[in-house]
XYZ file of C-alpha atoms in Angstrom:
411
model
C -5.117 28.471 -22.988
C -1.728 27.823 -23.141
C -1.973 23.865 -23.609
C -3.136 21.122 -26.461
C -5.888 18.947 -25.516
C -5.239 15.171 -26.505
C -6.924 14.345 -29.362
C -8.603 10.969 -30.363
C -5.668 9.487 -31.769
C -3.258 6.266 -31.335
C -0.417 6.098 -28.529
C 1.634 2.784 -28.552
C 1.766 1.025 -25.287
C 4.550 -1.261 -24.971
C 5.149 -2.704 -21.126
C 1.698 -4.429 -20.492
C -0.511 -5.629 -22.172
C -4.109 -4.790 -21.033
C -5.725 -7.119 -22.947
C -5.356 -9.365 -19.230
C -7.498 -6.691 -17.628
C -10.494 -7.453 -19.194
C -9.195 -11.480 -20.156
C -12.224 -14.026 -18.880
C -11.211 -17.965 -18.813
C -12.987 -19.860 -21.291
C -14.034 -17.123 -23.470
C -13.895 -18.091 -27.163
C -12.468 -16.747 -29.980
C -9.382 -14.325 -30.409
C -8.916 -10.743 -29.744
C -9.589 -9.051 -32.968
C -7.167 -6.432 -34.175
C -9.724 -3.606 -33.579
C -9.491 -4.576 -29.736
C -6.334 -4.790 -29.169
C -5.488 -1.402 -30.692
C -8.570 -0.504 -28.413
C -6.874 -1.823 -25.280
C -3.569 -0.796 -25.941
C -3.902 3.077 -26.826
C -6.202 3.857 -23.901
C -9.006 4.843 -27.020
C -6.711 6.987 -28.408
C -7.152 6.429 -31.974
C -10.599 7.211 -33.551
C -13.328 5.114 -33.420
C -16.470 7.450 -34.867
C -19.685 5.024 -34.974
C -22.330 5.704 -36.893
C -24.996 6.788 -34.422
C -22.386 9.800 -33.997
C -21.844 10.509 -37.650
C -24.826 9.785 -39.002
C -27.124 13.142 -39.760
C -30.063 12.966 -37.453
C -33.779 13.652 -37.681
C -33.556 17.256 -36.579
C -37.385 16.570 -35.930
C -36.363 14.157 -33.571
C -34.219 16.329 -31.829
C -36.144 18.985 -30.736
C -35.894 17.203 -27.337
C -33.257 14.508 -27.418
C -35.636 12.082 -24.472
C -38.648 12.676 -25.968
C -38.486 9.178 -27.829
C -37.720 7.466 -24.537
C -40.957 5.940 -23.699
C -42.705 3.905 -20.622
C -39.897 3.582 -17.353
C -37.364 4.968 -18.870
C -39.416 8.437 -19.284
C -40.739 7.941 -16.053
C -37.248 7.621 -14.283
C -36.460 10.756 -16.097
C -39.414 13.181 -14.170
C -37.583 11.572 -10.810
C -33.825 12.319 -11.742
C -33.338 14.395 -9.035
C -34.500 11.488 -6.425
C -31.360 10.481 -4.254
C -32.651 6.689 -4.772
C -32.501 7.178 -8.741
C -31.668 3.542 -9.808
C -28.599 4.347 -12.555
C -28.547 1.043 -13.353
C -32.020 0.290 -14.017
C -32.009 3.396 -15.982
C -29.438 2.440 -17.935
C -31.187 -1.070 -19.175
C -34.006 0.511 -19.947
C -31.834 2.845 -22.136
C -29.883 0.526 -24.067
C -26.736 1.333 -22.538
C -27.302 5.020 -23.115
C -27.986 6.492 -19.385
C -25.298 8.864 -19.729
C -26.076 10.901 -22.881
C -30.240 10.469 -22.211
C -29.403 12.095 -18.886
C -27.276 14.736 -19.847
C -29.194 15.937 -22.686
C -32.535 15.823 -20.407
C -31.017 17.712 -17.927
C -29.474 20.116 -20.737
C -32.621 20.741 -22.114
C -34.237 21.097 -18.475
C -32.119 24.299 -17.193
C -32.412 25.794 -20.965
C -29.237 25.512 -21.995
C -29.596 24.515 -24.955
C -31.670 27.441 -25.707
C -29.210 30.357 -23.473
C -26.506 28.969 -24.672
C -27.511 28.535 -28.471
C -26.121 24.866 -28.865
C -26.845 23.431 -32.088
C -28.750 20.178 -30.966
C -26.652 18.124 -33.790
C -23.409 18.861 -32.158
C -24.596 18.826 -28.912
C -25.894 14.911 -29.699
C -22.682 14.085 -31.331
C -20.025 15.102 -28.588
C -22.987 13.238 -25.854
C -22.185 10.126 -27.811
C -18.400 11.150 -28.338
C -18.501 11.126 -24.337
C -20.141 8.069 -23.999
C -18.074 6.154 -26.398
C -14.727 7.144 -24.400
C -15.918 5.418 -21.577
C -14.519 1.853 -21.647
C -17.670 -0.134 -21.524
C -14.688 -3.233 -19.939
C -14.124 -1.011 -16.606
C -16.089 -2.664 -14.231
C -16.440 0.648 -11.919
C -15.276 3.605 -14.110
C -17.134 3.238 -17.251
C -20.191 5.395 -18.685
C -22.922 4.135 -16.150
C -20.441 5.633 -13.451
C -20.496 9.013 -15.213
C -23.827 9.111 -15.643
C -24.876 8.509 -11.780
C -22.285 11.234 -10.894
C -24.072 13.616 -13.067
C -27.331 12.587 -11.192
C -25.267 13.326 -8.096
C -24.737 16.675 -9.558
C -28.087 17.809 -10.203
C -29.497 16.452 -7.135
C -26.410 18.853 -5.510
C -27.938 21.458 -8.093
C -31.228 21.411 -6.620
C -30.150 22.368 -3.002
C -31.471 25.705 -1.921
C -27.919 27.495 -1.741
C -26.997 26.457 -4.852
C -30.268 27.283 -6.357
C -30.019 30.642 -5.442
C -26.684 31.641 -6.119
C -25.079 29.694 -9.151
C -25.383 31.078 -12.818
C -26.560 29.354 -16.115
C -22.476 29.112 -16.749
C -22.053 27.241 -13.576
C -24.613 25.061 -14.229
C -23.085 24.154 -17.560
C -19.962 24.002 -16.503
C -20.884 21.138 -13.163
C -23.041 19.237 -16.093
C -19.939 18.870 -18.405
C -17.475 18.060 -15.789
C -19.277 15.279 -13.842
C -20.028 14.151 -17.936
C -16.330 14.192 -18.418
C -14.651 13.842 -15.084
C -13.329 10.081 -15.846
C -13.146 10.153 -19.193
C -11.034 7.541 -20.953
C -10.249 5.938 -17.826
C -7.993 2.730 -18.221
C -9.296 0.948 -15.201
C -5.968 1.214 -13.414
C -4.985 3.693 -10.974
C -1.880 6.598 -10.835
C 0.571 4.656 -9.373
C 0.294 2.040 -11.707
C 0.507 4.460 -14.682
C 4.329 5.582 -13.124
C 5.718 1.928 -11.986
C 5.043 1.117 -15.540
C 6.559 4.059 -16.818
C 3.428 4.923 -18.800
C 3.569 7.855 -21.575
C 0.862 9.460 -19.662
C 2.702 9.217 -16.338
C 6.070 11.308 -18.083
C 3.707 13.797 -19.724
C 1.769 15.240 -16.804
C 5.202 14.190 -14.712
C 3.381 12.271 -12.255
C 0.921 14.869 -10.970
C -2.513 14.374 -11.062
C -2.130 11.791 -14.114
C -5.231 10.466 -14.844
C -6.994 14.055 -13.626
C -4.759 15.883 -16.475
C -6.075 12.859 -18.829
C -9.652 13.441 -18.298
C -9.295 17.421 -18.485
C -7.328 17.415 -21.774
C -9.261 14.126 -23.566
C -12.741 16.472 -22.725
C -11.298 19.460 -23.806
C -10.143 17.584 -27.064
C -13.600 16.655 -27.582
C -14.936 19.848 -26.992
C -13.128 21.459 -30.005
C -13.302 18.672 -32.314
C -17.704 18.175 -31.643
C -17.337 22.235 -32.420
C -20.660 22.459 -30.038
C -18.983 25.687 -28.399
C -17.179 27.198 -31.810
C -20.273 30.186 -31.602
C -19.290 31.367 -28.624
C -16.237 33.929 -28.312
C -12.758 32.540 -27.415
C -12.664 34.288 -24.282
C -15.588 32.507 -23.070
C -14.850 29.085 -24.688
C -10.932 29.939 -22.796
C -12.417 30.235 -19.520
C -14.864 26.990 -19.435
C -11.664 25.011 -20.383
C -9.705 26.257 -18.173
C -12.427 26.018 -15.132
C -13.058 22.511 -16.326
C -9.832 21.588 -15.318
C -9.769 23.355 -12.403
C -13.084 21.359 -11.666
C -11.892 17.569 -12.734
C -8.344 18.115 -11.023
C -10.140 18.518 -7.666
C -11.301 14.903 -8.253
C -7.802 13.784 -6.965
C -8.339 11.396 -4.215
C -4.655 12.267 -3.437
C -5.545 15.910 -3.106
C -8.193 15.486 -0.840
C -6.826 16.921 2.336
C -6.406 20.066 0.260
C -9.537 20.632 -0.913
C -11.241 19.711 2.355
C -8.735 22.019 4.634
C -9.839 25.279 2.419
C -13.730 24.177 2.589
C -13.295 23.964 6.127
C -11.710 26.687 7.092
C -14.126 28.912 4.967
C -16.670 27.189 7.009
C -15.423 27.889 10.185
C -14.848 31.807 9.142
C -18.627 31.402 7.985
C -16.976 33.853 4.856
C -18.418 31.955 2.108
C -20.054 34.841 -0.305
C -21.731 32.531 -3.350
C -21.980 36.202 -5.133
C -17.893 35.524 -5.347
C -17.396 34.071 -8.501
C -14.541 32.134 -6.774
C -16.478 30.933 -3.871
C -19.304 29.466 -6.224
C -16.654 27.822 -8.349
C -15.316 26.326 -4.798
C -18.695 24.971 -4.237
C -19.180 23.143 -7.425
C -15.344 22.070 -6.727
C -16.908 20.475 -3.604
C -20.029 19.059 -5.241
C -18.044 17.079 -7.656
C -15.846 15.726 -5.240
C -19.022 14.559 -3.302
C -20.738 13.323 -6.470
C -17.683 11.752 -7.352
C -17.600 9.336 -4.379
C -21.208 9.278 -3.337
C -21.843 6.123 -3.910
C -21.394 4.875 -0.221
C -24.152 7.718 0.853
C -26.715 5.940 -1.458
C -29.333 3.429 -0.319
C -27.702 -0.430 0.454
C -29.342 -2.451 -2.939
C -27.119 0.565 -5.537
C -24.066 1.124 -3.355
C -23.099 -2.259 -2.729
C -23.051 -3.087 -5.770
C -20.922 0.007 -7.017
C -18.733 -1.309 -3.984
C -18.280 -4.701 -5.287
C -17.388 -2.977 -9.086
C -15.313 -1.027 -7.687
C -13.296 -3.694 -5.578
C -13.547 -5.691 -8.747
C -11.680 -3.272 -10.456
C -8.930 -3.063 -7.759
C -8.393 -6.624 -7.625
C -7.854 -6.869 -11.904
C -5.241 -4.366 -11.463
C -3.366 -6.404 -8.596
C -3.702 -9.399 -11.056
C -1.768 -7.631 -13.729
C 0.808 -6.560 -10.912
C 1.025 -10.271 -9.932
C 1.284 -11.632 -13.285
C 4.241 -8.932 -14.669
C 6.298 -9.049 -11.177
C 5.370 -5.552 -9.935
C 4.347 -4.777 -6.572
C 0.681 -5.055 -5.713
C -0.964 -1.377 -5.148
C -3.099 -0.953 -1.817
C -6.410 -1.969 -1.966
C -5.762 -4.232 -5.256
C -4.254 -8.038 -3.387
C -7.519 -9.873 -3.386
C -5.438 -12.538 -1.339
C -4.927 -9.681 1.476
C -8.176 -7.485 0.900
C -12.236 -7.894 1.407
C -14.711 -5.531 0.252
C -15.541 -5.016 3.504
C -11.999 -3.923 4.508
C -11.723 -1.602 1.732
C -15.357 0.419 1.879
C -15.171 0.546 6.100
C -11.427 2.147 5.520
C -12.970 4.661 2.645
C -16.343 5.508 4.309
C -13.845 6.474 7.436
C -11.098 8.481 6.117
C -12.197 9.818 2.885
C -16.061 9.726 2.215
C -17.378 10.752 6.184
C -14.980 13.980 6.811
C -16.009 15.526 2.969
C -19.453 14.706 3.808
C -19.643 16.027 7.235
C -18.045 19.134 5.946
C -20.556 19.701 3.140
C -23.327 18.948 5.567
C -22.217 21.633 7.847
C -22.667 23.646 4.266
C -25.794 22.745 3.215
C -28.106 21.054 6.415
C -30.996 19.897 4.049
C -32.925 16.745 4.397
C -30.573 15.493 1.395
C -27.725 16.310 3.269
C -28.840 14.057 6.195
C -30.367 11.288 4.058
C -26.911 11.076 2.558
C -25.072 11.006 6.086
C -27.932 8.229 7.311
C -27.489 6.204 4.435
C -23.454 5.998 5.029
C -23.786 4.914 8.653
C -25.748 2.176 7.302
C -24.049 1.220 4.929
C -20.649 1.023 6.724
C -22.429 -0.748 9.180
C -23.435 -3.318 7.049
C -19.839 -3.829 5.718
C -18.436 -3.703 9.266
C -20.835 -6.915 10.258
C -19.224 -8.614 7.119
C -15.537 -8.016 8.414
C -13.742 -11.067 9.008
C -13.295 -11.055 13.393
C -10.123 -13.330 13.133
C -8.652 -9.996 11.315
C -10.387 -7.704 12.763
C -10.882 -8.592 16.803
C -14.413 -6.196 17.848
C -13.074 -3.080 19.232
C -10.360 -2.823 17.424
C -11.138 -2.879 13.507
C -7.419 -2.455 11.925
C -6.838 0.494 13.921
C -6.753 4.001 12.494
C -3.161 3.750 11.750
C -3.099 0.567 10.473
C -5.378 1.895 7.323
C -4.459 2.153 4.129
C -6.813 4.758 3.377
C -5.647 6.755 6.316
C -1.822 6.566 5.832
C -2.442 7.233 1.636
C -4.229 10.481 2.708
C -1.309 11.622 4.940
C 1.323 10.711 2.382
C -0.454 12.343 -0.153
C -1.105 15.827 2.214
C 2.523 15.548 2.900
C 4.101 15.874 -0.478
């Protein structure tokens, strides 16, 4: 397909060290070599564990939940509730929401049978997913993939989509909202270029971390060998609509993606029997999955707000410490959480949502539009009034957000 997928092997990192990212005061003992090759090659090098290379049961893998008992079953007959608690889910899993999830949902559309996976690959690249998630990410770490792939299949559910998207489709929104993040440092692109970062020069800038994700899945698609049975042309085209799929993840491409959606919708054009209109549409529903988590009930997204701003404000630190200037968002001296979620329920998750509501008016789509009024209502009472006088919150052109999205459309 005309590119080489980044395998899982070691890339020095010389300029910072990222050991400080995840660095809590008072925590004992040193860094052992393991981690700091860990934190310094972005997971690059191979870590196999033995739950992944073990041989399993193949008894036990007729159905890969089946041995999830109590809650934890329970939760799985409701994954397609909006108010699905990820987190809870996750406890009661060990840690392992995101392959439990994506194998029960595998096995619930039959595509394990249509697509004739072998169930001991299929188990092995789950865990080979799960494993590239950095488990130190406060906000993009396996428990982040795994509630996006919720997001998916609740998206999956909605009568349009029902209808009109194919078995492929299905497998192909599945693996990217697996995979959409995948190896994510914890910092964002910017930060990748001012620190002249390998990654940075090889995808020259562009869609950095997007390219990362895309390649690092694709790697792990060929070296689990779970789609070796099928013919190249077919393997060919889910990689390369993968990418196509991940890229449109790209907060700075948002504008894009939202100015073609919209103008299909005001044409009212949109055929789902197009191949390239249904692939638009699962575009779409990532990009909504992706930042849902402000459209979800107060108690689960203020706490994905306060990872997330956590996450921000460890990068800033790192800026501080090593001289560089401080990325939007990422000053915790200058920034609240309720600064940064009113600003991105505004400009970036309202207008997508609106958009795909005009799409799909379902009850979902309106809990989900409820939910964010709400919830950027309850951030707006928590915004500071010496900073933000009532009546005039900031201003639109005063927000980062807002001026990030026009820079971005503009280059």
């Amino acid at each position: 397909v005309g590119f080489e997928p980044e395998p899982r092997s070691s890339h020095p990192y010389l300029l910072v060290d990222f050991r400080l990212l995840h660095y809590r005061p008072g925590r004992a003992g040193p860094v052992s070599a393991r981690g700091v090759r860990r934190l310094l090659s972005f997971q690059r090098y191979r870590h196999p564990s033995r739950s992944a290379c073990r041989q399993p049961n193949r008894s036990q893998l007729c159905v890969l939940d089946q041995d999830y008992a109590g809650q934890a079953k329970c939760m799985l007959e409701r994954a397609g509730s909006w108010s699905f608690d990820i987190f809870l889910f996750d406890r009661l899993t060990n840690g392992n929401s995101l392959v439990t999830l994506t194998a029960h949902l595998f096995n619930h559309y039959g595509l394990i049978e249509l697509f004739q996976l072998d169930m001991v690959k299929l188990h092995r690249f789950l865990v080979m997913i799960q494993e590239d998630y950095r488990r130190q990410n406060p906000y993009h770490n396996a428990v982040h993939a795994a509630d996006v792939t919720q997001a998916m299949y609740c998206y999956l559910q909605e009568p349009k989509l029902v209808s009109s998207l194919t078995s492929f489709d299905i497998l192909l929104g599945l693996l990217a909202a697996a995979t959409h993040d995948l190896d994510h440092p914890g910092v964002n692109q910017p930060f990748l270029v001012k620190t002249q970062h390998y990654l940075a020069a090889l995808y020259q800038n562009s869609s950095v971390l997007e390219n990362h994700h895309w390649r690092s899945a694709v790697g792990l698609l060929r070296q689990s060998g779970l789609l070796d049975h099928l013919p190249a042309e077919d393997r060919q085209s889910l990689e390369r609509r993968l990418g196509s799929l991940i890229l449109a993840t790209d907060i700075n491409r948002q504008n894009e993606y939202l100015s073609q959606f919209r103008s299909h919708l005001d044409r009212g054009d949109l055929n789902l029997e197009n191949s390239a209109h249904r692939h638009l549409i699962l575009q779409m529903a990532l990009k909504c999955a992706d930042i849902c988590n402000p459209c979800r009930p107060w108690e689960l997204s203020k706490q994905w707000s306060e990872r997330v701003t956590q996450e921000f404000f460890q990068q800033g630190d790192v800026e501080k410490k090593h001289n560089l200037e401080v990325s939007p968002f990422c000053d915790s001296q200058s920034n609240t959480i309720a600064d940064i979620q009113t600003g991105f329920m505004s400009y970036v998750v309202e207008p997508l949502f609106s958009e795909w509501a005009r799409f799909s008016n379902t009850q979902l789509s309106r809990a989900m539009l409820r939910h964010l009024d709400l919830n950027k209502a309850h951030w707006t009472d928590e915004m500071d009034p010496k900073t933000h006088p009532q009546g005039n919150q900031g201003g639109p052109a005063q927000d980062p957000w807002r001026d990030q999205l026009y820079l971005s459309d503009g280059c």
